[in-house]
Short mmCIF file of C-alpha atoms and ligand atoms in Angstrom, two decimals:
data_model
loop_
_atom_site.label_atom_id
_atom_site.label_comp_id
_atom_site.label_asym_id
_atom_site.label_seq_id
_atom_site.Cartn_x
_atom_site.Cartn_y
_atom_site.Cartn_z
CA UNK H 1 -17.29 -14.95 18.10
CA UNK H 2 -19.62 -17.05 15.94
CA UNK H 3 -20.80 -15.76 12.33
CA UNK H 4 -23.89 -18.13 12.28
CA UNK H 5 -22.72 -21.49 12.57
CA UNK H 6 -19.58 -20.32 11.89
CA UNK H 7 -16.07 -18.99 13.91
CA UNK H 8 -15.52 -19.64 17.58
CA UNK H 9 -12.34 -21.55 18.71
CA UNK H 10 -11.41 -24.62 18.55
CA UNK H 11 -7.44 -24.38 19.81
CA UNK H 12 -4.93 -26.68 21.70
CA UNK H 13 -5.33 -25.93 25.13
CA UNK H 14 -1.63 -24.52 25.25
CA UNK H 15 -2.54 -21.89 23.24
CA UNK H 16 -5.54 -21.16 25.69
CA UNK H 17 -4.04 -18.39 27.49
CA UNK H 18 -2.97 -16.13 24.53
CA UNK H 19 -6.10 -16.26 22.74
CA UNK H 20 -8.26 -16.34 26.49
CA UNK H 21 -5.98 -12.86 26.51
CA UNK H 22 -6.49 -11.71 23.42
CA UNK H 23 -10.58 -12.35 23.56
CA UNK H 24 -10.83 -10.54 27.01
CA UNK H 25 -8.61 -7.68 25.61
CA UNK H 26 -8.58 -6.58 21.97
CA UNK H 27 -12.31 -5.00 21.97
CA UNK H 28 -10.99 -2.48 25.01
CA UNK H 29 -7.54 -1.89 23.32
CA UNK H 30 -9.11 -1.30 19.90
CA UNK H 31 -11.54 1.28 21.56
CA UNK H 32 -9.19 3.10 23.56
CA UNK H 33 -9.04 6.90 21.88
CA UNK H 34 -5.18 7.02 22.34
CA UNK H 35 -5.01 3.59 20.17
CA UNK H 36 -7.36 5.15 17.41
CA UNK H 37 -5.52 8.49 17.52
CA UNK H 38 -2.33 6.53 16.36
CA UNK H 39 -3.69 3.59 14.37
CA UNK H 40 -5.46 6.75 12.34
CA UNK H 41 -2.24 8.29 12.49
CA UNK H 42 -0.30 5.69 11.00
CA UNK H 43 -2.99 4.80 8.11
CA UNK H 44 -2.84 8.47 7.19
CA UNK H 45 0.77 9.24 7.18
CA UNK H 46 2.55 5.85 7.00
CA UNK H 47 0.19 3.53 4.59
CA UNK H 48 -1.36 6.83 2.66
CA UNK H 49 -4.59 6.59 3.09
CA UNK H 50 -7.40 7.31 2.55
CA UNK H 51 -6.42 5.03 -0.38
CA UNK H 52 -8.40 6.88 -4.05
CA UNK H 53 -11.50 5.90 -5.35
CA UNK H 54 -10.66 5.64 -8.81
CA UNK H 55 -13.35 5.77 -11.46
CA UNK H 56 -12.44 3.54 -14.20
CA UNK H 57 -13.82 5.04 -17.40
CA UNK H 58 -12.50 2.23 -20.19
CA UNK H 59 -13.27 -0.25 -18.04
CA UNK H 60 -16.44 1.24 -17.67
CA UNK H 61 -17.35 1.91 -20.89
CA UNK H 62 -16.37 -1.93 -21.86
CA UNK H 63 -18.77 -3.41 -19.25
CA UNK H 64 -21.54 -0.97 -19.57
CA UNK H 65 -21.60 0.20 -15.62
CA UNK H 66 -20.19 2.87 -13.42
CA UNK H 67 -16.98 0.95 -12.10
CA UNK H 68 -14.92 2.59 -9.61
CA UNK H 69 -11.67 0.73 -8.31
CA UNK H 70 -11.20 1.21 -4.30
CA UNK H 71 -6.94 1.69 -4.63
CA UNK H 72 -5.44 -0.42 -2.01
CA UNK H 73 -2.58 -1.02 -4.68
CA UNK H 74 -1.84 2.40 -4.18
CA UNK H 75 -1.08 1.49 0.17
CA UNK H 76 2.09 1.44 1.37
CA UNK H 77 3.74 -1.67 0.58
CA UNK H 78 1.39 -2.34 -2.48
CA UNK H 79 -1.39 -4.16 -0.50
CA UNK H 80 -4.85 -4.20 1.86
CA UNK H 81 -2.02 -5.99 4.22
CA UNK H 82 -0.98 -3.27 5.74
CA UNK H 83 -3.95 -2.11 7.26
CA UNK H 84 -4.04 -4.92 9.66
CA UNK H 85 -0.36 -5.35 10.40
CA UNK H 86 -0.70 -1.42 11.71
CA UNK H 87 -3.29 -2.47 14.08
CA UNK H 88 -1.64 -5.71 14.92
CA UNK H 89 1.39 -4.36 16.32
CA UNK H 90 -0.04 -1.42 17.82
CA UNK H 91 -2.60 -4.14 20.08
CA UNK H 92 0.81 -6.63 20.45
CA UNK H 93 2.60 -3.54 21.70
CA UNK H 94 -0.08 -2.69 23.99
CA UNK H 95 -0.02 -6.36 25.18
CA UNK H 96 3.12 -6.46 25.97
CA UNK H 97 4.75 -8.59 23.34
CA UNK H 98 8.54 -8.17 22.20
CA UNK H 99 8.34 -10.88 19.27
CA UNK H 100 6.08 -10.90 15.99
CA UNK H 101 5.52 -13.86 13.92
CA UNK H 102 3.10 -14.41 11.13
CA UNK H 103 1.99 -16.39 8.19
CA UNK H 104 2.38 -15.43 4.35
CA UNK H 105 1.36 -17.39 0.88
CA UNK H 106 1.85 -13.98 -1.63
CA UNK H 107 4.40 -12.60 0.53
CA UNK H 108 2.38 -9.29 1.03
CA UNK H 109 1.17 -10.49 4.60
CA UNK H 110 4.81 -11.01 5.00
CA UNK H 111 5.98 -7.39 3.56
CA UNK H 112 3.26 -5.74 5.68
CA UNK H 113 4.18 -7.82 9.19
CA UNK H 114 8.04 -6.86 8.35
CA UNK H 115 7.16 -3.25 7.53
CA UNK H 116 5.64 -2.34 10.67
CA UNK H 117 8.03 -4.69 13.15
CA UNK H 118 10.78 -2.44 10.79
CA UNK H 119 9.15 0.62 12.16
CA UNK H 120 8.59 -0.49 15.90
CA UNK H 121 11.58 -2.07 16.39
CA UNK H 122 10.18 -5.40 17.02
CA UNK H 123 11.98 -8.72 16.12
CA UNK H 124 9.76 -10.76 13.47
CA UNK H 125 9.77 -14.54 11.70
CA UNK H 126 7.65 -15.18 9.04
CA UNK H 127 6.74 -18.79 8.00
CA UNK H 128 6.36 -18.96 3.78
CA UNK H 129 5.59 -22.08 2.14
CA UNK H 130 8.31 -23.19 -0.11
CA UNK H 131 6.30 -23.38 -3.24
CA UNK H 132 5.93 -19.73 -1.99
CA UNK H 133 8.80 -18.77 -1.74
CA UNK H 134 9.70 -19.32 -5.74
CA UNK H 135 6.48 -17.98 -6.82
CA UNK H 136 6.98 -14.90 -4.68
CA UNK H 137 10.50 -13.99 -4.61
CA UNK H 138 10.85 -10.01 -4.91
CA UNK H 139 8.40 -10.27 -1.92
CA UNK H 140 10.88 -12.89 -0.08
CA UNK H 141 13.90 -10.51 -0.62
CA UNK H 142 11.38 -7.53 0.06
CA UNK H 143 10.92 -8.85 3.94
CA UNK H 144 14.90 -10.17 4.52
CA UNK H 145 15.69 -6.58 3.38
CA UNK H 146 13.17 -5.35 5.90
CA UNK H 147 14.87 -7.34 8.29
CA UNK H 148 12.36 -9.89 9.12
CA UNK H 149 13.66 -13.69 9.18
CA UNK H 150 11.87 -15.56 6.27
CA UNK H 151 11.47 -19.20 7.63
CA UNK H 152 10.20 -21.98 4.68
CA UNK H 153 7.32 -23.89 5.55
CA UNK H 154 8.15 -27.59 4.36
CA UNK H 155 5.18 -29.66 5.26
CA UNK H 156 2.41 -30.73 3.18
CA UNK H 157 1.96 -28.75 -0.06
CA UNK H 158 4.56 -26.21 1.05
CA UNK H 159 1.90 -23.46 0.37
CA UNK H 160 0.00 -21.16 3.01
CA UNK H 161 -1.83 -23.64 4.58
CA UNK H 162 1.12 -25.27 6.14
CA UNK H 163 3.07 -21.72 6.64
CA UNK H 164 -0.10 -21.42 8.73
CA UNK H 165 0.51 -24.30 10.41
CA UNK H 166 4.15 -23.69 10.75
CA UNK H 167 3.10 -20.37 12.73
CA UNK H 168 1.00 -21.80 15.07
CA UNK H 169 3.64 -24.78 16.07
CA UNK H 170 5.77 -21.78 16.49
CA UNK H 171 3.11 -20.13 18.89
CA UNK H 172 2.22 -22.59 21.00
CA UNK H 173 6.21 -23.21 21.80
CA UNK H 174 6.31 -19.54 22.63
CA UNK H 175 3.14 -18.39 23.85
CA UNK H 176 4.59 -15.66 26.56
CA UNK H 177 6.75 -13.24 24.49
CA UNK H 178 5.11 -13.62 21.15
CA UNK H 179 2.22 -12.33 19.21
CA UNK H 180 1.61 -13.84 16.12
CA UNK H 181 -0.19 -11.52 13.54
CA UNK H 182 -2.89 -13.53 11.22
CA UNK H 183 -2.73 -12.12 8.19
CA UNK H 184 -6.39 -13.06 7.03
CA UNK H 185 -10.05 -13.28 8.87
CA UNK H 186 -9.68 -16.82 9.48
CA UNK H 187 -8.44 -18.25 13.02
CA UNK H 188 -9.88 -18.43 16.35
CA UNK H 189 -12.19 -16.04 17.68
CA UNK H 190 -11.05 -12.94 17.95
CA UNK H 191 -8.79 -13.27 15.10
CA UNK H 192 -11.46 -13.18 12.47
CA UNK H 193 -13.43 -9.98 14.10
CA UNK H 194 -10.33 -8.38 15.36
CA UNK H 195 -9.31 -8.27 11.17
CA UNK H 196 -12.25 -7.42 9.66
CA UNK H 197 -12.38 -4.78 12.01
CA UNK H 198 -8.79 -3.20 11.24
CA UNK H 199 -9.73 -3.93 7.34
CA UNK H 200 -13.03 -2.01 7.97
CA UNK H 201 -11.45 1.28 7.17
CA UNK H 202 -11.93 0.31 3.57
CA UNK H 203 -15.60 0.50 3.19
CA UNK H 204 -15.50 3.32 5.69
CA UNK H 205 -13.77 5.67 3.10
CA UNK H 206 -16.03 3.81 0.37
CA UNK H 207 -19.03 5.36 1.96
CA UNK H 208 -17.49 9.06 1.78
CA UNK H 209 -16.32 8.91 -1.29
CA UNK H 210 -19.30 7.28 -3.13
CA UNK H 211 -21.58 9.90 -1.46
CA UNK H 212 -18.90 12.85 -2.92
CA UNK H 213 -18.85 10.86 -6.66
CA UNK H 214 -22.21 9.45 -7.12
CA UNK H 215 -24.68 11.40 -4.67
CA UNK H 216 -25.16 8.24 -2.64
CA UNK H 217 -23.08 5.89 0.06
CA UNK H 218 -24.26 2.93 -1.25
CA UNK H 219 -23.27 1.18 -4.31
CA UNK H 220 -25.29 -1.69 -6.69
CA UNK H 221 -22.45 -4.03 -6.63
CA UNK H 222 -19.08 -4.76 -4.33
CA UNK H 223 -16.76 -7.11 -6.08
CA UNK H 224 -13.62 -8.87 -3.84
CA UNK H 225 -11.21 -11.51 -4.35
CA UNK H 226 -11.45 -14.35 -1.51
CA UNK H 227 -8.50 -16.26 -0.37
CA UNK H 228 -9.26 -16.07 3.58
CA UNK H 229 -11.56 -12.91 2.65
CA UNK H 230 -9.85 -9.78 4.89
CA UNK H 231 -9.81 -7.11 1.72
CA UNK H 232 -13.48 -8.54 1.12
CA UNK H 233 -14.34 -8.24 4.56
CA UNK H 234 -12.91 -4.52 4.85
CA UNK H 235 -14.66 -3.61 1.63
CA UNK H 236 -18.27 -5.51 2.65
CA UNK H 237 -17.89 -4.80 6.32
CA UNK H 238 -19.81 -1.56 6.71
CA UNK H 239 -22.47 -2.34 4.12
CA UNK H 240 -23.43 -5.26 5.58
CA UNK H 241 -26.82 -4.81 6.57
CA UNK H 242 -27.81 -3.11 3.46
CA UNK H 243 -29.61 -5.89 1.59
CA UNK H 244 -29.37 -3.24 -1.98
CA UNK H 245 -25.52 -3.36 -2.09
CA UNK H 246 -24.85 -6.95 -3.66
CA UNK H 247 -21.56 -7.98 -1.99
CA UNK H 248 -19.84 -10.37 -4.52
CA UNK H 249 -17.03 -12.64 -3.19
CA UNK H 250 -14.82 -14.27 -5.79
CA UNK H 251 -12.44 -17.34 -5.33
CA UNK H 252 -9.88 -18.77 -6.87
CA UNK H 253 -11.20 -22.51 -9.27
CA UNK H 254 -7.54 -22.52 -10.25
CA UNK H 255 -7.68 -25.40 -13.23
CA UNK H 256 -11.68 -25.42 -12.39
CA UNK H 257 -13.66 -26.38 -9.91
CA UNK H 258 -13.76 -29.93 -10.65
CA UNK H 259 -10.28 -30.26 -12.26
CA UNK H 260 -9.10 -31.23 -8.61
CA UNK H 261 -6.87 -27.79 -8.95
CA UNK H 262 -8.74 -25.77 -7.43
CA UNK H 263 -9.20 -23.13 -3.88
CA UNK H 264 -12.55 -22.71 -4.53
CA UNK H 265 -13.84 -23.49 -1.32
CA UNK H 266 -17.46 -22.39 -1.34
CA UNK H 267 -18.34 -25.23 -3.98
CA UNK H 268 -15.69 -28.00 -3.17
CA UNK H 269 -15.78 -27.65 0.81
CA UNK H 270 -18.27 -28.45 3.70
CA UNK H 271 -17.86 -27.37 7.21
CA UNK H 272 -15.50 -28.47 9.64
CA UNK H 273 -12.34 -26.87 11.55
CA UNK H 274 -9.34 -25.18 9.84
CA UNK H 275 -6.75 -23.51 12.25
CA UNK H 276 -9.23 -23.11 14.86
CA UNK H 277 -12.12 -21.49 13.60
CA UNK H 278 -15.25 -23.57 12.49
CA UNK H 279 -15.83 -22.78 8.88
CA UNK H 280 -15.80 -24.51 5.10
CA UNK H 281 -12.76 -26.12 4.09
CA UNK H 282 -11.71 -28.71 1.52
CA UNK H 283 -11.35 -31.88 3.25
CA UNK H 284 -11.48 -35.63 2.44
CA UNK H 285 -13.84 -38.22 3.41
CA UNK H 286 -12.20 -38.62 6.94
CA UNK H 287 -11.84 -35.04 7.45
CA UNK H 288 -7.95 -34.15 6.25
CA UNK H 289 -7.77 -31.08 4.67
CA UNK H 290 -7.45 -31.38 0.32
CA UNK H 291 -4.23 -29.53 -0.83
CA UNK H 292 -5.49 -26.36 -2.93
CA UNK H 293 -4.15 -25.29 -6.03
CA UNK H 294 -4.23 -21.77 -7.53
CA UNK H 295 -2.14 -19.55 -9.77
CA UNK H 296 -2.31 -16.73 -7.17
CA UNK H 297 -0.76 -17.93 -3.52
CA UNK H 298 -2.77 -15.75 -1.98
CA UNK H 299 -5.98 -17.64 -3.15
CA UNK H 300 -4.26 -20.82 -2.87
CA UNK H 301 -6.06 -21.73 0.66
CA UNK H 302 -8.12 -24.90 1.41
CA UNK H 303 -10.80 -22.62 3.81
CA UNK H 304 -12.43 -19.40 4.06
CA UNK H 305 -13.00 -16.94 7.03
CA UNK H 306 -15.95 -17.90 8.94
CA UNK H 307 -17.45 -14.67 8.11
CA UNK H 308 -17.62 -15.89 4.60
CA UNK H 309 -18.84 -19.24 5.35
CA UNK H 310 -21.77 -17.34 7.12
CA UNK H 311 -22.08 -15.08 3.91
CA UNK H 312 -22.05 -17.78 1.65
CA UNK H 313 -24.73 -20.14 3.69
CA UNK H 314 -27.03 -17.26 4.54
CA UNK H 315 -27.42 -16.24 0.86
CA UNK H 316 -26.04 -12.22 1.52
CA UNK H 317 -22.91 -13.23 -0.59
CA UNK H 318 -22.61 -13.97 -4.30
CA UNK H 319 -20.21 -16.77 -4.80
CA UNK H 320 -18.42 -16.53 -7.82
CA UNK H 321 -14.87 -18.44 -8.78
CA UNK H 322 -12.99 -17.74 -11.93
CA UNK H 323 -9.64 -20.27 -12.92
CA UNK H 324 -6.11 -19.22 -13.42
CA UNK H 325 -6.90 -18.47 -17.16
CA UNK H 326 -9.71 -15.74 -16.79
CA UNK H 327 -7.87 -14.19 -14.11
CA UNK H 328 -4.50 -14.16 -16.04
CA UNK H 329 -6.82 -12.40 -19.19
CA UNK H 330 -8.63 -10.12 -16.87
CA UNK H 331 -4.98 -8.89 -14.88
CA UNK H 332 -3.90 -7.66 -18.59
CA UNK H 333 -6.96 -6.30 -19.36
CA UNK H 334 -6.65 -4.22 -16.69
CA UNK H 335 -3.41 -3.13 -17.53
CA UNK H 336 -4.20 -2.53 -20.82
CA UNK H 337 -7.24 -0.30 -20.28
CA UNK H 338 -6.61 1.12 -17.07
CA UNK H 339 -3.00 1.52 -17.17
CA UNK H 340 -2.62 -0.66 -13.72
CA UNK H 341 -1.13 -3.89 -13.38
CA UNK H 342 -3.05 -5.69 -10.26
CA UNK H 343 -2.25 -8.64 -8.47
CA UNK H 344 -3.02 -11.93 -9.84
CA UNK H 345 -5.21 -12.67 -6.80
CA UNK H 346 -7.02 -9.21 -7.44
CA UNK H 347 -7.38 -10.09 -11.10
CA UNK H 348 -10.09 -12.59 -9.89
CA UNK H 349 -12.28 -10.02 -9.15
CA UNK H 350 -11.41 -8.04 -12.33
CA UNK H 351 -12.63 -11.71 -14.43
CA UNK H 352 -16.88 -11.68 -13.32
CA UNK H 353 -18.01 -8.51 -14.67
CA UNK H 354 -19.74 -10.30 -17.38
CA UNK H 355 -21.42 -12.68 -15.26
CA UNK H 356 -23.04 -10.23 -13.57
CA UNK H 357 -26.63 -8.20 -15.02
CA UNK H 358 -24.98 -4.97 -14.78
CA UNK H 359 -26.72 -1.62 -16.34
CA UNK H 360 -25.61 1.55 -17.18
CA UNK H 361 -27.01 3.14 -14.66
CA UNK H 362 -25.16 0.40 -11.94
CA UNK H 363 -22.33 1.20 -9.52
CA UNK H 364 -19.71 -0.90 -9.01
CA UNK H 365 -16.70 -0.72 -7.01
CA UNK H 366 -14.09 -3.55 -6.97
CA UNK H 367 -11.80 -3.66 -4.18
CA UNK H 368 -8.26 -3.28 -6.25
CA UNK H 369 -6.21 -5.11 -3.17
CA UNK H 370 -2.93 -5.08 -4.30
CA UNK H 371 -0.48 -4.60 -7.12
CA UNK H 372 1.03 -6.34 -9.81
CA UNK H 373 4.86 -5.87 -9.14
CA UNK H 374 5.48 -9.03 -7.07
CA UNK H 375 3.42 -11.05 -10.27
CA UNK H 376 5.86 -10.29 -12.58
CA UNK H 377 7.17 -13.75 -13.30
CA UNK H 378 4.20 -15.31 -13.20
CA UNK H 379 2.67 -13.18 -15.76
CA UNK H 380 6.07 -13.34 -17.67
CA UNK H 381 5.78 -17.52 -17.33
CA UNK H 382 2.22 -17.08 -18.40
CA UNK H 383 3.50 -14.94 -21.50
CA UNK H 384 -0.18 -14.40 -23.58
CA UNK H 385 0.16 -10.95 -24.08
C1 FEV G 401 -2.24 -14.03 4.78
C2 FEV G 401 -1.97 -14.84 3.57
C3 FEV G 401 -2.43 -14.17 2.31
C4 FEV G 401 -1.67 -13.29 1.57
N1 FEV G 401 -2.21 -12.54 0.53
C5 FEV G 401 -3.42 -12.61 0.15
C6 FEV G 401 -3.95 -11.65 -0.82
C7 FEV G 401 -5.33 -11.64 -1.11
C8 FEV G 401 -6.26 -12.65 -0.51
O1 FEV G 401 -6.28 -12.52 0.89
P1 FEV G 401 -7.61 -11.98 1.62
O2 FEV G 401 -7.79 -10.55 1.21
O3 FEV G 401 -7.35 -12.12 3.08
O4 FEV G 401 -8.73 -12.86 1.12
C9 FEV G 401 -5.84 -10.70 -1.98
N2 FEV G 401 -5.05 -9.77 -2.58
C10 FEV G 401 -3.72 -9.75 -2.34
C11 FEV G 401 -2.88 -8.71 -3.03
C12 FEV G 401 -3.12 -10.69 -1.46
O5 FEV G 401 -1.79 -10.66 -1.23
C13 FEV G 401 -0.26 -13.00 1.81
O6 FEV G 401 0.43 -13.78 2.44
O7 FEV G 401 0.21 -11.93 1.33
#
């Protein structure tokens, strides 16, 4: 389970035997026919997809490029979420597990884990920082209407980081009956894997529909937001190993990178171990983890998958990180040529298109991970439009 020097797990040894289980088991659960009959199933007639691939003409004809957006917005419960969540429950199910709990920051994680323990049957708890909680409300009322139990994560900076925490306490106290669905590619091995893999449906309808649209699979550029990296790991997964397509990872520099506001973990962290996978992380002298700041919650993370990390020190990944501002100006840009209101966390990948040499004769796809809706007071508070 190691992306370079990367991944692996690093755990308490109470929680030993659940991810010892879940190591040994996911690869054979995920390949059983009868479990991709109905995790196909559900993606196609629950969550919509395939999701579009939306050509973006305006856009296009502002930036000078052929920019299609890849429409997870356009999933059920206006996220990438959801796509993991589906396969989540379907492998807890097949494990045996009555209770779901999971982490949120944006509250989409949240929506998606409630949405499918909704349609299972299953009881769920999600843990949602505090700060979270008022930055994310319709998504807080979103998952008590779904009737998940929303529990507020109090420690440290109240943010996802320490709803993350929160889950794991919760784990190890019930390690039998539970099965806590990450919500990102970061955790122990097989955590990391087990999402990208459930996320990898993304770039496999990419690969179709470029080929239909543009006479080729592969495109120049693949643009993705990066809080923990799953929508950028579903979008990059099946491209790789194909040194043309330039896979371009953006973060979140909040006030700017050396504002000491910031998530932009790539440039402010170094390696060590964030709830137990061995990646980059923003951490002090001694090793405690930095409390992130960023406009989006879902950005607002102190580490990065270990897939990333590996990305990121190999040289396949472009690093870019854009501040609350940019992404703010790029959301309503959006709106305001394309007629879509994104998230604020997928506005970061909206905000780079000008740092990047693009020609007319480039294709670019940006990963469009979720919408807008839950944003609304934020970009209300904001006001600059
Ligand atoms: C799992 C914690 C992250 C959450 N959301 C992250 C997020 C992200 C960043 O998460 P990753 O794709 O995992 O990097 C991007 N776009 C949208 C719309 C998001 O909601 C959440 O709780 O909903």
């Amino acid at each position: 389970g190691y992306y370079g020097e990367f991944g692996g797990a690093y755990i308490p040894e109470m929680l030993y035997p659940n991810i010892d289980e879940l190591r040994s088991e996911y690869l054979k659960i995920i390949g059983d026919p009868a479990f991709r009959t109905e995790f196909d199933q559900l993606l196609k007639d629950y969550v919509g997809r395939p999701t579009p691939l939306y050509e973006a003409k305006r856009l296009s004809d502002k930036y000078g490029a052929q920019i299609f957006l890849k429409r997870e917005d356009l999933c059920h419960t206006g996220a990438h979420k959801v796509n993991n969540t589906i396969g989540q429950i379907l492998l807890a199910q097949r494990l045996g597990k009555q209770k779901i709990i999971a982490e949120t920051g944006a509250g989409q994680h949240g929506v998606a884990t409630a949405t499918v323990c909704a349609l299972m049957g299953m009881e769920c708890i999600v843990y949602m920082g505090k700060v979270d909680m008022e930055r994310q409300r319709p998504n807080v009322e979103r998952m008590k209407i779904l009737g998940a139990k929303v529990v507020p994560a109090t420690s440290g900076s109240q943010t996802l980081k320490d709803a993350t925490n929160e889950a794991m306490r919760h784990w190890i106290n019930n390690p039998s009956d539970t099965h806590y669905i990450i919500g990102s590619v970061v955790g122990p091995h097989p955590y990391p894997d087990m999402v990208a893999r459930f996320q990898s449906v993304i770039s496999e309808e990419m690969r179709i529909q470029l080929s239909e649209k543009t006479g080729s699979p592969r495109p120049d550029y693949i643009i993705a937001c990066v809080g923990g990296g799953s929508n950028a790991a579903g979008a990059f997964y099946h491209y790789l190993d194909e040194p043309d397509v330039k896979l371009v990872a953006v973060e979140a520099s909040g006030m700017g990178v050396s504002s000491g506001k910031s998530a932009a973990t790539t440039k402010l962290g170094r390696s060590g171990v964030l709830h137990g996978s061995k990646t980059l992380l923003m951490q002090t002298e001694d090793g405690q983890v930095v409390e992130p700041y960023s406009i989006s919650a879902g950005l607002d993370y102190p580490g990065i998958g270990p897939m990333h990390a590996h990305l990121f020190a190999s040289g396949r990944g472009i690093f870019l990180d854009v501040t609350d501002e940019d992404a703010m100006q790029a959301g309503i840009e959006l709106s305001r040529l394309e007629g879509i209101i994104p998230a604020i966390e997928t506005a970061h990948a909206l905000a780079v298109f000008d740092r990047l040499p693009l020609t007319s004769s480039d294709v670019v796809v940006v990963n469009l991970s979720g919408r807008g809706d839950k944003d609304l007071d934020t970009y209300i508070k904001w006001g600059k439009y």
